Short mmCIF file of C-alpha atoms in Angstrom, two decimals:
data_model
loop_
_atom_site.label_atom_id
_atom_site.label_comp_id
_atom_site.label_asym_id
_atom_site.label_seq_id
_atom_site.Cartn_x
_atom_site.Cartn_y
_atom_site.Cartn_z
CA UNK V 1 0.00 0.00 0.00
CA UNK V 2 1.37 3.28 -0.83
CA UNK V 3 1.41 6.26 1.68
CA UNK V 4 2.10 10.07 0.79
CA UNK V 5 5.54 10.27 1.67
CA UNK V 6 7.30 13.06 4.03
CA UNK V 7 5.98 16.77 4.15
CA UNK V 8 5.70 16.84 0.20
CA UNK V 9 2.79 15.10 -1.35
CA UNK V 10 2.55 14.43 -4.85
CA UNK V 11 -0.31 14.13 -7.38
CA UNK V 12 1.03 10.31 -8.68
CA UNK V 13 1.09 9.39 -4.88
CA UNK V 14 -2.75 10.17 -4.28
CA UNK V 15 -3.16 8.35 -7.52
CA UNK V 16 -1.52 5.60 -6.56
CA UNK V 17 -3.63 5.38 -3.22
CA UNK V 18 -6.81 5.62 -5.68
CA UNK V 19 -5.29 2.65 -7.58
CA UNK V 20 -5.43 0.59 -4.56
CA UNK V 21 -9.08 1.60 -3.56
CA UNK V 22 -10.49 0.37 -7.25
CA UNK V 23 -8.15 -3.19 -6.16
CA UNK V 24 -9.56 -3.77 -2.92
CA UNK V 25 -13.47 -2.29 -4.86
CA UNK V 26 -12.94 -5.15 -7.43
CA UNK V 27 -11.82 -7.64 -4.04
CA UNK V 28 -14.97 -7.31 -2.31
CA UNK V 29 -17.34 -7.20 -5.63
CA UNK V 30 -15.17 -10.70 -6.46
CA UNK V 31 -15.73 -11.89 -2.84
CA UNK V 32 -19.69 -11.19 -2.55
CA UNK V 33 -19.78 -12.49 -6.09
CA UNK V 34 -18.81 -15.62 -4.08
CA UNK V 35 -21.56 -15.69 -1.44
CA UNK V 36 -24.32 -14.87 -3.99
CA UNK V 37 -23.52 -18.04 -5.84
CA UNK V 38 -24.09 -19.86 -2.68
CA UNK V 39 -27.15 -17.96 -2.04
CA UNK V 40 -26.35 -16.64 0.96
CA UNK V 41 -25.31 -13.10 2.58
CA UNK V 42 -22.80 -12.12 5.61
CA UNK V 43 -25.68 -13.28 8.07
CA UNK V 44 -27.13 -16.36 7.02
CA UNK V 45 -26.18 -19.54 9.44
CA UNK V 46 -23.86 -21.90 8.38
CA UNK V 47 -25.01 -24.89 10.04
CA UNK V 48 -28.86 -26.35 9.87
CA UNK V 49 -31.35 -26.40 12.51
CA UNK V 50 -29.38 -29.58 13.77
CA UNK V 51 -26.23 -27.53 14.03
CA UNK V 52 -24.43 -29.72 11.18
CA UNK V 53 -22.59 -27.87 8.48
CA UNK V 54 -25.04 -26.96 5.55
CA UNK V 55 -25.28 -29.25 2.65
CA UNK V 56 -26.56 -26.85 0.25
CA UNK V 57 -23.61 -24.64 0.85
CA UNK V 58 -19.40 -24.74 0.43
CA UNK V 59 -19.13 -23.62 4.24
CA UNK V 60 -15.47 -23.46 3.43
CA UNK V 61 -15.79 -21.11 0.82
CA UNK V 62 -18.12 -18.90 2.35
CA UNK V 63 -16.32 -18.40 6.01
CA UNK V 64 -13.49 -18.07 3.94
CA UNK V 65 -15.52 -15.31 1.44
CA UNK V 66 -17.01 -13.58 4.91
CA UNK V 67 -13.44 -13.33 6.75
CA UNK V 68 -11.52 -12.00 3.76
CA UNK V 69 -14.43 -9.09 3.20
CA UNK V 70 -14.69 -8.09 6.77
CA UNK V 71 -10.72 -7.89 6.55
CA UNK V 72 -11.25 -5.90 3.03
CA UNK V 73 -13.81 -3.61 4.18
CA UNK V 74 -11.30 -2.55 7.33
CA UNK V 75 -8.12 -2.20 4.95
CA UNK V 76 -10.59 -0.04 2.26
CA UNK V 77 -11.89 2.06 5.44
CA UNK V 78 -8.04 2.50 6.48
CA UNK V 79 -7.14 3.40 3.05
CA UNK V 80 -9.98 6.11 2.24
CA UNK V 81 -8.70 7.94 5.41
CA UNK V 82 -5.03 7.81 3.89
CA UNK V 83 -6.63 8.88 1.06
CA UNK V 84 -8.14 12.41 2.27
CA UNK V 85 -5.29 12.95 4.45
CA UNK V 86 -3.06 12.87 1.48
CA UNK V 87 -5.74 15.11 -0.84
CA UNK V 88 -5.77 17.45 2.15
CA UNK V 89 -2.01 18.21 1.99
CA UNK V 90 -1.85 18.05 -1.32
CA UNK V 91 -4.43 21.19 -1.35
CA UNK V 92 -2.78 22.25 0.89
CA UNK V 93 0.66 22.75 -1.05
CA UNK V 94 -0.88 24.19 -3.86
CA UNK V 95 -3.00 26.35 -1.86
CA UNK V 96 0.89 27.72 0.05
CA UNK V 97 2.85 27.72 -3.76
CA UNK V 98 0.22 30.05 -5.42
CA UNK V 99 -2.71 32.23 -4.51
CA UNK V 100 -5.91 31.15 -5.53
CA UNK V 101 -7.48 32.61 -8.43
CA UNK V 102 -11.05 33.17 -7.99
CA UNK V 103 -13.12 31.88 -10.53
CA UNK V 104 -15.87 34.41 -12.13
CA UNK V 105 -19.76 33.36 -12.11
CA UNK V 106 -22.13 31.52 -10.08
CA UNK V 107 -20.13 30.35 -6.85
CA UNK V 108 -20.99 29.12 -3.24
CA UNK V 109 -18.10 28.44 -0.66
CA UNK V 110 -18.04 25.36 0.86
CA UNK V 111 -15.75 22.60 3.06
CA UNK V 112 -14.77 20.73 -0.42
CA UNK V 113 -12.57 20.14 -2.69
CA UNK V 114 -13.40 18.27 -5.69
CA UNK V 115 -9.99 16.84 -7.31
CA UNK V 116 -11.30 14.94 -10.23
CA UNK V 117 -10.38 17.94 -12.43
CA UNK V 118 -6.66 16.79 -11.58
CA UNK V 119 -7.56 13.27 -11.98
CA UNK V 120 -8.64 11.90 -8.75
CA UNK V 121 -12.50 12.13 -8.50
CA UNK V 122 -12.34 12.23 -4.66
CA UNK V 123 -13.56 14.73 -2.48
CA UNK V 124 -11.96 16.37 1.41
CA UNK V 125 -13.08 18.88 3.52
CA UNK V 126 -11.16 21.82 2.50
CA UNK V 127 -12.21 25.12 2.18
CA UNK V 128 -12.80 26.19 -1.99
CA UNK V 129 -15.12 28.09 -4.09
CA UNK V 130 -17.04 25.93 -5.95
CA UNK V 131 -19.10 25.75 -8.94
CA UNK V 132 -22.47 25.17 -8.94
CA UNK V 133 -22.35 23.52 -12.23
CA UNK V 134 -21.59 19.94 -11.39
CA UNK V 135 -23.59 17.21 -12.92
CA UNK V 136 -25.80 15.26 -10.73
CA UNK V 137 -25.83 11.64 -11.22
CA UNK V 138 -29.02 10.92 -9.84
CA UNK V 139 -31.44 12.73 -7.39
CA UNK V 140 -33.18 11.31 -4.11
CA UNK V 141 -36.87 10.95 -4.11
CA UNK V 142 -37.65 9.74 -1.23
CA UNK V 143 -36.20 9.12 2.15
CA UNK V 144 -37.73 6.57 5.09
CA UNK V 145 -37.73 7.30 8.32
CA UNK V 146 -34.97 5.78 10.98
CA UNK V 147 -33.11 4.30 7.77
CA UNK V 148 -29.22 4.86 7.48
CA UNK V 149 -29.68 7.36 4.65
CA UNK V 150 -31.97 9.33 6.97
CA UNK V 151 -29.08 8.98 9.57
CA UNK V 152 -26.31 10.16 7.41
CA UNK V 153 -28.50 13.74 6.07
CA UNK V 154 -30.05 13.03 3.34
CA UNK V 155 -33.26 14.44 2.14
CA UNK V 156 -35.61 14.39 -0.41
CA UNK V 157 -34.43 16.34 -3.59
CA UNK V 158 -31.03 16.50 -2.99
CA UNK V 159 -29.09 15.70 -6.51
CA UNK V 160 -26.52 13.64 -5.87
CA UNK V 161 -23.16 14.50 -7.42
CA UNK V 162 -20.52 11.91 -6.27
CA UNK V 163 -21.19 8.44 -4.81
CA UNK V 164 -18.02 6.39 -3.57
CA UNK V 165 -16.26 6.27 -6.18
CA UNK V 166 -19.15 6.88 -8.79
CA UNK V 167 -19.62 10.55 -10.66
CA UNK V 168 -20.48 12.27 -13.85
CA UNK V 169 -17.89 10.80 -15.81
CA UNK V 170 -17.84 7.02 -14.86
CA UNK V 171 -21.57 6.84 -14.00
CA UNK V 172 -23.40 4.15 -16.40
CA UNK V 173 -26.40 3.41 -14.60
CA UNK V 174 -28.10 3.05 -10.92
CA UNK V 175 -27.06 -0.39 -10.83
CA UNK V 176 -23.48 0.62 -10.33
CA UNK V 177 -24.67 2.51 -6.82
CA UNK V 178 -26.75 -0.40 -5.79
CA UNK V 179 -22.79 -2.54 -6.63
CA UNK V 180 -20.94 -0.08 -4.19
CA UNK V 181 -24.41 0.11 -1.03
CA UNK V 182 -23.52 -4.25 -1.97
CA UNK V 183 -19.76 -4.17 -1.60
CA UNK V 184 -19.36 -1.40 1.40
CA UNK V 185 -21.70 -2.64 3.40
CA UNK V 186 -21.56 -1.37 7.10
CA UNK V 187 -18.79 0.81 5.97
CA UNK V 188 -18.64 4.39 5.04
CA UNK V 189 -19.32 5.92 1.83
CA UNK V 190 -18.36 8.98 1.14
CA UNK V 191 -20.79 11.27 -0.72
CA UNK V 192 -21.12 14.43 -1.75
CA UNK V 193 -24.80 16.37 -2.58
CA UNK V 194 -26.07 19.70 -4.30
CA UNK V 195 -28.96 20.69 -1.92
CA UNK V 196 -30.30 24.34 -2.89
CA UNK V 197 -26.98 25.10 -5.02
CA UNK V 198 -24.21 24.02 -2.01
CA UNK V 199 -22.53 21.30 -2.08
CA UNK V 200 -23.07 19.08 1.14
CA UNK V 201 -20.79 16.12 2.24
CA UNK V 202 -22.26 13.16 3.32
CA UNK V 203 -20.36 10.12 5.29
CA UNK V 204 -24.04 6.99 4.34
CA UNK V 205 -23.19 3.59 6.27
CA UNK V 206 -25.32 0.93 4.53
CA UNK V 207 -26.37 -1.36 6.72
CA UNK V 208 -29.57 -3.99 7.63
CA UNK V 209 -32.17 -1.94 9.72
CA UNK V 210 -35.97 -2.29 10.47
CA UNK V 211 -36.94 -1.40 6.87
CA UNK V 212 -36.59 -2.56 3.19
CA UNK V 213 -33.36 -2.38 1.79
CA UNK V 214 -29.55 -0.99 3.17
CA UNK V 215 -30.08 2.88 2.94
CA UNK V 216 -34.05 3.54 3.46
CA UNK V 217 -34.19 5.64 0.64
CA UNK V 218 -35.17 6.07 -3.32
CA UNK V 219 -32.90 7.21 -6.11
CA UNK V 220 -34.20 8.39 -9.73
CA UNK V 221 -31.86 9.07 -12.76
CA UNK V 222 -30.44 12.19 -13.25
CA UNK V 223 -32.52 12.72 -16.45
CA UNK V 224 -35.12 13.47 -13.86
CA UNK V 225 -33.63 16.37 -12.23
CA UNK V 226 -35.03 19.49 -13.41
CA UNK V 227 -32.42 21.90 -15.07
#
């Protein structure tokens, strides 16, 4: 695993860090692949109501498939954090080597930084004018009660503009979101939203709770967003 070296961090360091995140992304999406072909999840028992291994299952595989993505999910949380420590001195060396040059239009200030102009596609909380231009991916249309996305901020209407790894330029379709909820479960995702022309950060744990689904709440495409 590579970590931003010394007081100077560098633009192919980050990227590097980002190379890793897709590895361990494509881990877990291999690993759950795994447990869907037994038909089972992270929670299902692996013995039978006589408490003999299950027949209709590789238990092997699966405990095997359940440790190694607990252990993938930890070392993916771990790196994200490496991640926006090295984006925020990164900013913060450019920000020290030039003054920032104000950009003219329709601006709101806000706690990000959005780096995928430079190649990244990640987002940290430091302070930046940004534009209010960025293309939504999708928008939220409805929100349930007590459910994790409730938890994390979200409301109805908010367009979403970055999801995990997921934005404007590698965004496909709304099955790729449902891929990353799959993959990070009970870990953090990192997202960022336009609500009323700011951009809002948002840390959304999926996870099982009392209603349907991991995140309690409804996304439509972005064709749907009014412009």
């Amino acid at each position: 695993m590579v970590v931003p070296s010394g007081n100077s961090v560098k633009k192919e360091e980050v990227l590097k860090l980002m190379e890793e995140k897709t590895k361990f992304e494509q881990k877990l999406s291999e690993l759950n692949q795994i447990l869907e072909a037994n038909g089972v999840g992270m929670d299902e028992p692996l013995v039978d109501s006589e408490g003999f291994p299950r027949s209709d299952i590789d238990v092997y595989q699966v405990r095997t498939a359940r440790q190694q993505i607990i252990c993938t999910r930890n070392d993916l949380k771990a790196l994200m954090m490496q991640i926006e420590q090295g984006l925020e001195h990164y900013f913060a060396e450019q920000k020290s080597n030039a003054s920032a040059g104000s950009s003219s239009g329709s601006s709101t200030t806000t706690k990000l930084a959005d780096y995928s102009e430079n190649g990244v596609g990640c987002s940290v909380a430091v302070t930046r004018e940004v534009s209010t231009s960025y293309t939504p991916i999708c928008k939220v249309n409805l929100v349930a009660t007590g459910g994790p996305a409730e938890q994390a901020g979200f409301r109805v209407g908010d367009e979403v503009i970055e999801f995990g790894s997921l934005n404007a330029s590698n965004f496909r379709e709304l099955a790729q979101i449902a891929e990353i909820v799959k993959n990070q479960q009970d870990s953090v995702i990192k997202v960022k939203i336009r609500r009323q022309n700011r951009l809002v950060p948002l840390d959304l744990i999926p996870r099982v709770w009392s209603g349907r689904g991991l995140l309690g709440c409804n996304v439509i495409p972005a064709d749907s967003v009014e412009r």
